[in-house]
Structure formats: structure tokens, C-alpha cells
mmCIF file of C-alpha atoms in Angstrom:
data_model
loop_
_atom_site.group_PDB
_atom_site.id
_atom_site.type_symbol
_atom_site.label_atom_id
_atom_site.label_comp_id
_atom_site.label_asym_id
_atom_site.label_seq_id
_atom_site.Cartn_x
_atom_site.Cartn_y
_atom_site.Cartn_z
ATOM 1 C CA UNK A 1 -119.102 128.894 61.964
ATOM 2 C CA UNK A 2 -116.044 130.192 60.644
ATOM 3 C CA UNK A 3 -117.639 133.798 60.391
ATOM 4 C CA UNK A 4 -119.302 133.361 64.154
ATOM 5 C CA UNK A 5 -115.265 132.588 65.501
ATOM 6 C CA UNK A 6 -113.677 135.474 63.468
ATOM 7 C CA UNK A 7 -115.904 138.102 65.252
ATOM 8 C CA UNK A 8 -114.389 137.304 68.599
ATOM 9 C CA UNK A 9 -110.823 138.718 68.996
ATOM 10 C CA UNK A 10 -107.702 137.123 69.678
ATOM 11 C CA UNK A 11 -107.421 136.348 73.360
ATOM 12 C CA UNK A 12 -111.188 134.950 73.254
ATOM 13 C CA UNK A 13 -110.363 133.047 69.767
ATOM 14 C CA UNK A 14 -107.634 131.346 71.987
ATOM 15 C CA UNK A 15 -109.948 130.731 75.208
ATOM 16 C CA UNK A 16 -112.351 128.979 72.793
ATOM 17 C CA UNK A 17 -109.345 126.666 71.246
ATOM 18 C CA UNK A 18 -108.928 125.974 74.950
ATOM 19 C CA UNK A 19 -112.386 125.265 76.284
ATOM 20 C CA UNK A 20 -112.914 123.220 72.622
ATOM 21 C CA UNK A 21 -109.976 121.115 73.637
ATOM 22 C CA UNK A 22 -110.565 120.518 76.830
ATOM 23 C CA UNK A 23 -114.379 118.921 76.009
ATOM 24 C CA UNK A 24 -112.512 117.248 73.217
ATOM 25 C CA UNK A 25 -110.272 115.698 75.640
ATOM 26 C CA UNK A 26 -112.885 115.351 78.343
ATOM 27 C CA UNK A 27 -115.227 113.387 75.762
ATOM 28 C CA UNK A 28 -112.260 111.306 74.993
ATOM 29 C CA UNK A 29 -111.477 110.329 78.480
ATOM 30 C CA UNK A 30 -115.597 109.610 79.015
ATOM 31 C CA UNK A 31 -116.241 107.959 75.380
ATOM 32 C CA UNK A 32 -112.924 105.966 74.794
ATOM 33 C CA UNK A 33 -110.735 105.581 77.524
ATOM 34 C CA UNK A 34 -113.140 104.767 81.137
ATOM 35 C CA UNK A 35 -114.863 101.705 78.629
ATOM 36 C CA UNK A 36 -111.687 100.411 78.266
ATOM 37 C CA UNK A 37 -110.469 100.537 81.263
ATOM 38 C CA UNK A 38 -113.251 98.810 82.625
ATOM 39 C CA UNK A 39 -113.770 96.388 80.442
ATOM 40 C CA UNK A 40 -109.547 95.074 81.112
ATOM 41 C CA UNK A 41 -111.072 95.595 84.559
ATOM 42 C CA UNK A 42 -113.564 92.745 83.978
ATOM 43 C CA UNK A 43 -111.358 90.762 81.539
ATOM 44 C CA UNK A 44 -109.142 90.303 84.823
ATOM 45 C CA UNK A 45 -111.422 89.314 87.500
ATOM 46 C CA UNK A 46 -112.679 86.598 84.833
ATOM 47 C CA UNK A 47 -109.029 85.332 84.294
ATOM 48 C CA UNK A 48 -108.899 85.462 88.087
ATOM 49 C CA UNK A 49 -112.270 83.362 88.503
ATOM 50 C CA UNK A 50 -111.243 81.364 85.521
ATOM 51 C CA UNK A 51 -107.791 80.833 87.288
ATOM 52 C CA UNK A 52 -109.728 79.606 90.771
ATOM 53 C CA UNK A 53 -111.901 77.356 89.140
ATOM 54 C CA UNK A 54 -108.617 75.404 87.009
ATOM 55 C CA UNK A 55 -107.301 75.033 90.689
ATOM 56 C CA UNK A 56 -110.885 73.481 91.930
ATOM 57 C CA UNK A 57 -110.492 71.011 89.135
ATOM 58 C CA UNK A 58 -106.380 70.163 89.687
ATOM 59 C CA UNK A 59 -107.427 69.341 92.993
ATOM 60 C CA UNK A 60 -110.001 67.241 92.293
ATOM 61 C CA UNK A 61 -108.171 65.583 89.526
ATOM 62 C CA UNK A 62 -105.462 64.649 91.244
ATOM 63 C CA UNK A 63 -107.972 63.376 94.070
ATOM 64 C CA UNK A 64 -109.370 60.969 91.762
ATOM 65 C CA UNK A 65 -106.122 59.653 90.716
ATOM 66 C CA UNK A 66 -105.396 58.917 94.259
ATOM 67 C CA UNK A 67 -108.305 57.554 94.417
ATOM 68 C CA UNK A 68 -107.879 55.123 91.446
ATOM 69 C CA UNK A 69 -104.830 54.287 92.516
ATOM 70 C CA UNK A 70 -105.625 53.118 96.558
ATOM 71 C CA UNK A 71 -108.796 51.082 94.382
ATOM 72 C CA UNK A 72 -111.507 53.327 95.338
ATOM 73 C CA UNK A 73 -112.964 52.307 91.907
ATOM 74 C CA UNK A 74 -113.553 48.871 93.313
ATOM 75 C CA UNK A 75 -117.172 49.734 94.654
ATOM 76 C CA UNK A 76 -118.729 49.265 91.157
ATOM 77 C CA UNK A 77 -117.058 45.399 90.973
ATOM 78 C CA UNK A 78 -118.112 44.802 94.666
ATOM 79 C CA UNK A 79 -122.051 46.250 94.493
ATOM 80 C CA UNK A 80 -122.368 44.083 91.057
ATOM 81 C CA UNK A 81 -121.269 40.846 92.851
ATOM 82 C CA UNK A 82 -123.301 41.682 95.579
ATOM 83 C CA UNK A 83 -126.151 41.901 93.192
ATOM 84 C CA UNK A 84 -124.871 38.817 91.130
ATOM 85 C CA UNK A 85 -124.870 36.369 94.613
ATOM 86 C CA UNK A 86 -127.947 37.717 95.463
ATOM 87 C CA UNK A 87 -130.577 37.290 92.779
ATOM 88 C CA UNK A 88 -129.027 33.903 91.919
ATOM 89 C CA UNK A 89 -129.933 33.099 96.013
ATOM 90 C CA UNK A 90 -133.701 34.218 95.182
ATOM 91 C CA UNK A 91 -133.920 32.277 91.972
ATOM 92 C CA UNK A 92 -133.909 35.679 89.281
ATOM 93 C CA UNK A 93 -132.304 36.489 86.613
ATOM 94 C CA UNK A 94 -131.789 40.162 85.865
ATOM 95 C CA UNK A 95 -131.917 40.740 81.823
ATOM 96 C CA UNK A 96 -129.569 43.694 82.492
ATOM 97 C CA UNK A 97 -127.180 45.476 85.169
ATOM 98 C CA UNK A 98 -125.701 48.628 84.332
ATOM 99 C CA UNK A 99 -123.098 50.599 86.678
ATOM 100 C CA UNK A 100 -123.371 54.155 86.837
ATOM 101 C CA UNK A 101 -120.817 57.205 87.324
ATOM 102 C CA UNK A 102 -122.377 57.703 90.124
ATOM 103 C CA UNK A 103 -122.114 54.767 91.873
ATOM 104 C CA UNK A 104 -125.492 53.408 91.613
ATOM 105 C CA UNK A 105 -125.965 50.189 89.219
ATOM 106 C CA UNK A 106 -129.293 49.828 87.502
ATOM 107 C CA UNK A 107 -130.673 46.610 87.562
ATOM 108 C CA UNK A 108 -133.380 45.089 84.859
ATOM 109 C CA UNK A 109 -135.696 42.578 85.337
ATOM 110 C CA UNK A 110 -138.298 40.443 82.864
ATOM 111 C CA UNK A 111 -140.654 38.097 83.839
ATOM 112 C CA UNK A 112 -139.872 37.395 87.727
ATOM 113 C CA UNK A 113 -141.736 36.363 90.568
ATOM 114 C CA UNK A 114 -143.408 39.314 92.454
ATOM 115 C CA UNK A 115 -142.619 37.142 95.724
ATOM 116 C CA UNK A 116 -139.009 36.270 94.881
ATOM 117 C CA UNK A 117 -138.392 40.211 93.621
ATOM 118 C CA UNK A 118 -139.501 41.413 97.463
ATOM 119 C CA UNK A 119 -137.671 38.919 98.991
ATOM 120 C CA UNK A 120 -134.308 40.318 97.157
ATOM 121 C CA UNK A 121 -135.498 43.806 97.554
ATOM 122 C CA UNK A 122 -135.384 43.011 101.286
ATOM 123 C CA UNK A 123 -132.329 41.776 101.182
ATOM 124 C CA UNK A 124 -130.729 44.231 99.888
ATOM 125 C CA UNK A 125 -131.707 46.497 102.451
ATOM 126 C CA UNK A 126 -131.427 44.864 105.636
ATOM 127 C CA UNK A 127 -128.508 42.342 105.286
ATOM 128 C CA UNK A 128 -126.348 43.430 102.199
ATOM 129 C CA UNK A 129 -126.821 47.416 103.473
ATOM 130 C CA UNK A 130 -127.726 48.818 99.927
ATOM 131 C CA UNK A 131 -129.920 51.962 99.155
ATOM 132 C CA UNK A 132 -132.932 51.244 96.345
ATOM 133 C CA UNK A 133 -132.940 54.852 94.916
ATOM 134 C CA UNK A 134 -135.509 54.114 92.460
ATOM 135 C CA UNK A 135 -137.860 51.175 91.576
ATOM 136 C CA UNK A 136 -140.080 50.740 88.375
ATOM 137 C CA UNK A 137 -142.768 47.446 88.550
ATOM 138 C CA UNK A 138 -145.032 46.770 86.097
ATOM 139 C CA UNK A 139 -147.265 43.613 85.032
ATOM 140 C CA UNK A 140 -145.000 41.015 83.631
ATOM 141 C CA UNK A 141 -147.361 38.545 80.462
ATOM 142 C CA UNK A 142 -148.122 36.641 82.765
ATOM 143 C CA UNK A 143 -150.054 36.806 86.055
ATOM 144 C CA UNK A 144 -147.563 36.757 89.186
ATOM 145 C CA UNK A 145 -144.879 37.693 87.133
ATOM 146 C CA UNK A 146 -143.514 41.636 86.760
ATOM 147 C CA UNK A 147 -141.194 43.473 84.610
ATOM 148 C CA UNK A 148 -138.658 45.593 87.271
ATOM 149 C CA UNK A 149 -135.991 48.223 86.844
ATOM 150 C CA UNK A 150 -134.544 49.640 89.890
ATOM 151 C CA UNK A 151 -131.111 51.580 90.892
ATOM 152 C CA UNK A 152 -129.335 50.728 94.073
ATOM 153 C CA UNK A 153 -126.417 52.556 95.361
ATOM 154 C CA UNK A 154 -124.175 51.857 98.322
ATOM 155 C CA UNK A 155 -125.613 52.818 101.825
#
């Protein structure tokens, strides 16, 4: 290599330093500095997203403190009483009833009346204005009697 430069005289020798440097600093600027660049690039429209979606959850925190604090927690206490004064009016006894986060309550039942059951699922329904989102029956040990699990949420 060193033998292939020599033969050239000095004003090439010095046009080849230059052409060598600037596809040295070419390569650089391709190789090292554009996948930098862009990756700072994407680094800040994540911290941008990132930064929107902290805002999206401020807001909504600070909606649900409202909310807790004006009682709009108070639909879980209200839809189990509802539930309570009504199964007690049809003669069952739930085994379980669980509130959800989502505002539903599931609601367990062992050994009831089919009749009395339809009855309440009416009721809930037409008078007290409640949703059934989702109803399990099967054969209770006995015949007449069924084992029930079904989620009702507000209307």
C-alpha cells in the first residue's frame, strides 16, 4: 500500500489525503452521527407521548377524587341494598354478593326456587331499573331448586 502511494507524486499524494478524509468523514457522518441523531429524535417524541399520557392520567385522577369526594362511590352501597331488600322480598338468600370495580356486583345463589329466582330477576329489571349482564343457572340437589350466579350493574 505504502509502495502503491509513494509512486504518485506530491500534489496527487495530497489529493488522495483529501479524498481519504473526506470518505473518512463522510462514513462518520453516515455510520455514527445520523443513528444518533435519530435515535435522540425518537427518545423525544417518546418523552413527549410519555409526557401526554401522565397528563391523561392527572386528569383522570383528580376526576376520581372529585368524584369520591361529591360520593359518587355510593352506587356500590346503594345497588347492594337494592339487592339486599329485594331477595329478602322473594324469600332467597344469596350465599354471596361481591361488588366489582366496575360497578357491577355479582350475586351467588345455592339451592333457590327456580320460581322465586325469576320473580327477582324480573324485578330487577322492570321496577328497581338494573341491567343483568350475565346469568349462570344450573340444577340445584334437588328438583325445583338451582344453583345461580349472575352480575347486575346499574341501568
Amino acid at each position: 500500500m505504502k509502495q502503491w502511494f509513494q509512486q504518485f507524486n506530491q500534489r496527487e499524494q495530497l489529493y488522495l489525503l483529501l479524498c481519504a478524509a473526506a470518505v473518512a468523514l463522510y462514513l462518520l457522518l453516515v455510520g455514527v452521527w445520523r443513528p444518533v441523531t435519530s435515535m435522540r429524535d425518537d427518545m423525544a417524541s417518546q418523552n413527549e407521548r410519555v409526557a401526554q399520557s401522565l397528563q391523561r392520567v392527572q386528569t383522570l385522577v383528580s376526576e376520581l377524587q372529585q368524584l369520591r369526594a361529591t360520593g359518587g362511590g355510593q352506587g356500590d352501597v346503594n345497588l347492594n341494598r337494592m339487592i339486599n331488600a329485594s331477595t329478602s322480598k322473594h324469600s332467597i338468600a344469596p350465599t354471596r354478593i361481591q361488588p366489582s370495580s366496575r360497578g357491577d356486583t355479582q350475586v351467588r345463589f345455592e339451592d333457590v326456587k327456580l320460581e322465586n329466582l325469576l320473580r327477582w330477576l324480573h324485578q330487577l329489571e322492570t321496577v328497581d331499573d338494573l341491567v343483568i349482564r350475565e346469568l349462570s343457572i344450573n340444577q340445584g340437589k334437588r328438583g325445583g331448586l338451582v344453583n345461580v350466579s349472575v352480575r347486575v350493574g346499574p341501568g
